[in-house]
PDB file of C-alpha atoms in Angstrom:
ATOM      1  CA  VAL Z   1      -0.259  -0.048  -0.183  1.00  0.00           C
ATOM      2  CA  SER Z   2       2.649   2.439   0.369  1.00  0.00           C
ATOM      3  CA  ILE Z   3       4.771   1.771  -2.622  1.00  0.00           C
ATOM      4  CA  VAL Z   4       1.780   2.818  -4.403  1.00  0.00           C
ATOM      5  CA  MET Z   5       0.389   5.836  -1.944  1.00  0.00           C
ATOM      6  CA  GLY Z   6       3.434   7.098  -1.275  1.00  0.00           C
ATOM      7  CA  PRO Z   7       3.807   8.812  -4.762  1.00  0.00           C
ATOM      8  CA  VAL Z   8       0.463   9.607  -5.326  1.00  0.00           C
ATOM      9  CA  ILE Z   9       0.830  11.186  -1.833  1.00  0.00           C
ATOM     10  CA  ALA Z  10       3.785  13.242  -3.386  1.00  0.00           C
ATOM     11  CA  MET Z  11       2.070  14.342  -6.502  1.00  0.00           C
ATOM     12  CA  LEU Z  12      -0.818  16.175  -4.769  1.00  0.00           C
ATOM     13  CA  ALA Z  13       1.480  17.426  -2.755  1.00  0.00           C
ATOM     14  CA  PHE Z  14       3.484  19.129  -5.328  1.00  0.00           C
ATOM     15  CA  ARG Z  15      -0.105  20.441  -7.545  1.00  0.00           C
ATOM     16  CA  TRP Z  16      -0.836  22.084  -4.099  1.00  0.00           C
ATOM     17  CA  VAL Z  17       1.976  23.645  -2.999  1.00  0.00           C
ATOM     18  CA  PHE Z  18       3.908  24.587  -6.435  1.00  0.00           C
ATOM     19  CA  PRO Z  19       1.222  26.089  -9.377  1.00  0.00           C
ATOM     20  CA  SER Z  20       2.426  24.278 -11.952  1.00  0.00           C
ATOM     21  CA  HIS Z  21       0.553  26.869 -14.704  1.00  0.00           C
ATOM     22  CA  PRO Z  22       2.895  29.365 -15.567  1.00  0.00           C
ATOM     23  CA  SER Z  23       0.291  31.858 -15.318  1.00  0.00           C
ATOM     24  CA  LYS Z  24      -0.638  30.214 -11.768  1.00  0.00           C
ATOM     25  CA  ARG Z  25       3.291  30.924 -11.402  1.00  0.00           C
ATOM     26  CA  LEU Z  26       3.572  34.427 -11.934  1.00  0.00           C
ATOM     27  CA  GLN Z  27       0.375  35.510 -10.262  1.00  0.00           C
ATOM     28  CA  HIS Z  28       2.328  33.733  -6.989  1.00  0.00           C
ATOM     29  CA  LEU Z  29       5.399  35.342  -7.575  1.00  0.00           C
ATOM     30  CA  LEU Z  30       3.695  38.798  -8.053  1.00  0.00           C
ATOM     31  CA  SER Z  31       1.871  38.380  -4.890  1.00  0.00           C
ATOM     32  CA  MET Z  32       5.520  37.195  -3.298  1.00  0.00           C
ATOM     33  CA  ILE Z  33       7.443  40.375  -4.629  1.00  0.00           C
ATOM     34  CA  ARG Z  34       4.172  42.868  -3.362  1.00  0.00           C
ATOM     35  CA  PHE Z  35       4.646  41.302   0.123  1.00  0.00           C
ATOM     36  CA  GLU Z  36       8.423  41.268   0.288  1.00  0.00           C
ATOM     37  CA  LEU Z  37       8.229  44.998  -1.258  1.00  0.00           C
ATOM     38  CA  ARG Z  38       5.902  45.911   1.580  1.00  0.00           C
ATOM     39  CA  GLN Z  39       8.555  44.256   4.409  1.00  0.00           C
ATOM     40  CA  LEU Z  40      11.313  46.207   2.701  1.00  0.00           C
ATOM     41  CA  CYS Z  41       9.624  49.303   3.215  1.00  0.00           C
ATOM     42  CA  GLN Z  42      10.309  48.246   7.189  1.00  0.00           C
ATOM     43  CA  THR Z  43      13.132  49.122   9.191  1.00  0.00           C
ATOM     44  CA  PRO Z  44      16.283  47.144   8.805  1.00  0.00           C
ATOM     45  CA  SER Z  45      18.519  45.533  11.121  1.00  0.00           C
ATOM     46  CA  ASN Z  46      21.763  46.634   8.667  1.00  0.00           C
ATOM     47  CA  ALA Z  47      22.769  47.468   5.436  1.00  0.00           C
ATOM     48  CA  THR Z  48      23.750  43.877   4.636  1.00  0.00           C
ATOM     49  CA  GLN Z  49      20.101  42.519   4.917  1.00  0.00           C
ATOM     50  CA  LEU Z  50      19.197  45.605   3.203  1.00  0.00           C
ATOM     51  CA  LEU Z  51      21.128  44.699   0.394  1.00  0.00           C
ATOM     52  CA  LYS Z  52      19.995  41.120   0.733  1.00  0.00           C
ATOM     53  CA  GLN Z  53      16.867  42.327   0.768  1.00  0.00           C
ATOM     54  CA  ARG Z  54      16.956  44.442  -2.569  1.00  0.00           C
ATOM     55  CA  ASN Z  55      18.920  41.557  -4.329  1.00  0.00           C
ATOM     56  CA  ARG Z  56      16.547  39.320  -3.439  1.00  0.00           C
ATOM     57  CA  LEU Z  57      13.600  41.664  -4.800  1.00  0.00           C
ATOM     58  CA  ILE Z  58      15.093  42.342  -8.263  1.00  0.00           C
ATOM     59  CA  HIS Z  59      15.963  39.118  -8.615  1.00  0.00           C
ATOM     60  CA  SER Z  60      12.414  38.005  -8.147  1.00  0.00           C
ATOM     61  CA  LEU Z  61      11.216  41.128 -10.678  1.00  0.00           C
ATOM     62  CA  LEU Z  62      13.553  39.291 -13.398  1.00  0.00           C
ATOM     63  CA  ARG Z  63      12.474  35.707 -12.880  1.00  0.00           C
ATOM     64  CA  ALA Z  64       8.869  37.569 -12.867  1.00  0.00           C
ATOM     65  CA  GLN Z  65       9.627  38.954 -15.997  1.00  0.00           C
ATOM     66  CA  ARG Z  66      11.206  35.824 -17.579  1.00  0.00           C
ATOM     67  CA  LEU Z  67       8.230  33.739 -17.162  1.00  0.00           C
ATOM     68  CA  HIS Z  68       5.885  36.493 -18.665  1.00  0.00           C
ATOM     69  CA  ASP Z  69       8.547  36.138 -21.256  1.00  0.00           C
ATOM     70  CA  LYS Z  70       7.366  33.066 -22.059  1.00  0.00           C
ATOM     71  CA  GLN Z  71       3.510  33.677 -22.143  1.00  0.00           C
ATOM     72  CA  THR Z  72       1.649  33.052 -25.495  1.00  0.00           C
ATOM     73  CA  GLN Z  73       0.407  36.417 -24.769  1.00  0.00           C
ATOM     74  CA  LEU Z  74       2.907  39.094 -23.696  1.00  0.00           C
ATOM     75  CA  ASP Z  75       0.998  42.338 -22.330  1.00  0.00           C
ATOM     76  CA  ASP Z  76       3.530  45.908 -22.479  1.00  0.00           C
ATOM     77  CA  THR Z  77       1.906  47.119 -19.208  1.00  0.00           C
ATOM     78  CA  PHE Z  78       3.266  44.084 -17.134  1.00  0.00           C
ATOM     79  CA  ALA Z  79       6.979  45.095 -18.320  1.00  0.00           C
ATOM     80  CA  ASN Z  80       5.801  48.920 -17.341  1.00  0.00           C
ATOM     81  CA  GLU Z  81       4.911  47.649 -13.612  1.00  0.00           C
ATOM     82  CA  ILE Z  82       8.211  45.442 -13.794  1.00  0.00           C
ATOM     83  CA  LEU Z  83      10.148  48.962 -14.891  1.00  0.00           C
ATOM     84  CA  ARG Z  84       8.087  50.322 -11.918  1.00  0.00           C
ATOM     85  CA  CYS Z  85       8.343  47.888  -8.962  1.00  0.00           C
ATOM     86  CA  LEU Z  86      12.189  47.634  -9.846  1.00  0.00           C
ATOM     87  CA  GLY Z  87      12.144  52.012  -9.656  1.00  0.00           C
ATOM     88  CA  LYS Z  88      10.239  51.798  -6.328  1.00  0.00           C
ATOM     89  CA  VAL Z  89      12.838  48.912  -4.750  1.00  0.00           C
ATOM     90  CA  GLU Z  90      15.458  51.255  -5.556  1.00  0.00           C
ATOM     91  CA  LEU Z  91      13.501  53.991  -4.256  1.00  0.00           C
ATOM     92  CA  VAL Z  92      12.750  52.296  -0.442  1.00  0.00           C
ATOM     93  CA  VAL Z  93      16.454  51.486  -0.716  1.00  0.00           C
ATOM     94  CA  CYS Z  94      17.548  54.687  -0.930  1.00  0.00           C
ATOM     95  CA  VAL Z  95      15.167  56.125   1.741  1.00  0.00           C
ATOM     96  CA  GLN Z  96      16.276  53.599   4.285  1.00  0.00           C
ATOM     97  CA  ARG Z  97      19.914  54.208   3.523  1.00  0.00           C
ATOM     98  CA  SER Z  98      18.753  58.435   4.102  1.00  0.00           C
ATOM     99  CA  LEU Z  99      17.575  57.817   7.082  1.00  0.00           C
ATOM    100  CA  HIS Z 100      21.164  57.362   8.538  1.00  0.00           C
ATOM    101  CA  GLY Z 101      22.110  60.498   7.002  1.00  0.00           C
ATOM    102  CA  ASP Z 102      22.735  64.041   8.023  1.00  0.00           C
ATOM    103  CA  PHE Z 103      19.078  64.999   8.104  1.00  0.00           C
ATOM    104  CA  SER Z 104      17.079  67.283  10.350  1.00  0.00           C
ATOM    105  CA  GLU Z 105      15.040  65.336  13.088  1.00  0.00           C
ATOM    106  CA  SER Z 106      11.537  66.175  11.104  1.00  0.00           C
ATOM    107  CA  SER Z 107      13.164  65.192   7.961  1.00  0.00           C
ATOM    108  CA  LYS Z 108      14.042  61.514   9.100  1.00  0.00           C
ATOM    109  CA  ARG Z 109      10.034  61.223  10.339  1.00  0.00           C
ATOM    110  CA  LEU Z 110       9.170  62.192   7.489  1.00  0.00           C
ATOM    111  CA  MET Z 111      11.153  59.198   5.693  1.00  0.00           C
ATOM    112  CA  ARG Z 112       9.719  57.038   8.394  1.00  0.00           C
ATOM    113  CA  ALA Z 113       6.495  58.163   7.545  1.00  0.00           C
ATOM    114  CA  LEU Z 114       6.893  57.828   3.954  1.00  0.00           C
ATOM    115  CA  LEU Z 115       7.944  54.000   4.270  1.00  0.00           C
ATOM    116  CA  GLN Z 116       5.143  53.475   6.896  1.00  0.00           C
ATOM    117  CA  ALA Z 117       2.639  54.515   4.453  1.00  0.00           C
ATOM    118  CA  TRP Z 118       4.342  52.274   1.271  1.00  0.00           C
ATOM    119  CA  GLN Z 119       3.898  49.409   3.555  1.00  0.00           C
ATOM    120  CA  ARG Z 120       0.078  49.230   3.770  1.00  0.00           C
ATOM    121  CA  PRO Z 121      -1.504  47.629   1.109  1.00  0.00           C
ATOM    122  CA  GLN Z 122      -3.288  50.243  -0.546  1.00  0.00           C
ATOM    123  CA  PRO Z 123      -1.606  53.413   0.694  1.00  0.00           C
ATOM    124  CA  ASP Z 124      -3.110  56.727   0.722  1.00  0.00           C
ATOM    125  CA  LEU Z 125      -2.096  58.179  -2.867  1.00  0.00           C
ATOM    126  CA  ARG Z 126      -2.306  62.063  -2.128  1.00  0.00           C
ATOM    127  CA  GLN Z 127      -1.041  61.709   1.262  1.00  0.00           C
ATOM    128  CA  THR Z 128       2.105  59.894  -0.402  1.00  0.00           C
ATOM    129  CA  GLU Z 129       2.675  62.573  -3.046  1.00  0.00           C
ATOM    130  CA  HIS Z 130       2.339  65.638  -0.459  1.00  0.00           C
ATOM    131  CA  MET Z 131       5.330  63.718   1.336  1.00  0.00           C
ATOM    132  CA  VAL Z 132       6.841  62.828  -1.129  1.00  0.00           C
ATOM    133  CA  SER Z 133       6.843  66.646  -2.354  1.00  0.00           C
ATOM    134  CA  VAL Z 134       7.710  67.677   0.574  1.00  0.00           C
ATOM    135  CA  LEU Z 135      10.997  65.691   1.483  1.00  0.00           C
ATOM    136  CA  THR Z 136      12.070  66.625  -2.361  1.00  0.00           C
ATOM    137  CA  GLN Z 137      11.772  70.305  -1.155  1.00  0.00           C
ATOM    138  CA  ARG Z 138      13.865  69.502   2.121  1.00  0.00           C
ATOM    139  CA  LEU Z 139      16.318  67.882   0.165  1.00  0.00           C
ATOM    140  CA  PRO Z 140      19.088  69.481  -1.906  1.00  0.00           C
ATOM    141  CA  ALA Z 141      19.007  69.066  -5.280  1.00  0.00           C
ATOM    142  CA  GLU Z 142      21.970  66.728  -5.574  1.00  0.00           C
ATOM    143  CA  HIS Z 143      20.795  64.589  -3.333  1.00  0.00           C
ATOM    144  CA  GLU Z 144      20.715  60.797  -4.803  1.00  0.00           C
ATOM    145  CA  LEU Z 145      17.311  60.573  -2.981  1.00  0.00           C
ATOM    146  CA  ALA Z 146      16.105  64.066  -4.431  1.00  0.00           C
ATOM    147  CA  VAL Z 147      17.090  62.903  -8.024  1.00  0.00           C
ATOM    148  CA  LEU Z 148      15.108  59.848  -7.545  1.00  0.00           C
ATOM    149  CA  LEU Z 149      12.014  61.224  -5.825  1.00  0.00           C
ATOM    150  CA  ALA Z 150      12.385  63.405  -9.437  1.00  0.00           C
ATOM    151  CA  ALA Z 151      12.834  61.006 -11.920  1.00  0.00           C
ATOM    152  CA  CYS Z 152       9.998  58.780 -10.051  1.00  0.00           C
ATOM    153  CA  LYS Z 153       6.516  61.257 -11.315  1.00  0.00           C
ATOM    154  CA  PRO Z 154       4.389  60.645  -9.736  1.00  0.00           C
ATOM    155  CA  PRO Z 155       6.053  57.850  -7.558  1.00  0.00           C
ATOM    156  CA  ALA Z 156       2.924  57.699  -4.932  1.00  0.00           C
ATOM    157  CA  ALA Z 157       1.402  56.143  -8.486  1.00  0.00           C
ATOM    158  CA  ASN Z 158       3.279  52.894  -8.670  1.00  0.00           C
ATOM    159  CA  THR Z 159       0.575  49.676  -8.992  1.00  0.00           C
ATOM    160  CA  CYS Z 160       3.614  48.037  -7.263  1.00  0.00           C
ATOM    161  CA  HIS Z 161       2.666  48.031  -3.505  1.00  0.00           C
TER     162      HIS Z 161
END
């Protein structure tokens, strides 16, 4: 009985644990990416952990792009979403790094509030845009975060959250 039931149980478990259809795998990967992006907004213990999370997210996004390319129906909006997610990952990492910079406490509070807003599954876009505009005004124009915030127009409207 165990000789017959062992492979049958393994086959059923594989079907339930790992989605075998490419579109299901892609949907699962995208939901994982959104969850990890919200996790990236939490304060990491150190810079090494931040870089590990960033690299894992970028690898997941590239894997999602590869899965999407294998599908028969290609969608241009999906490629744009991947680019927006990549931009948001870099933006979150830059905000995390800037928290340890020489900024006023009010600017650091604003950065932490922005990260907390991005942690929510459905952030308030008007509030986030306001925080980004105030933060952009406070930062020097040549600072890397100011450049990234200016390049992401509008940064709060990213669909990858």
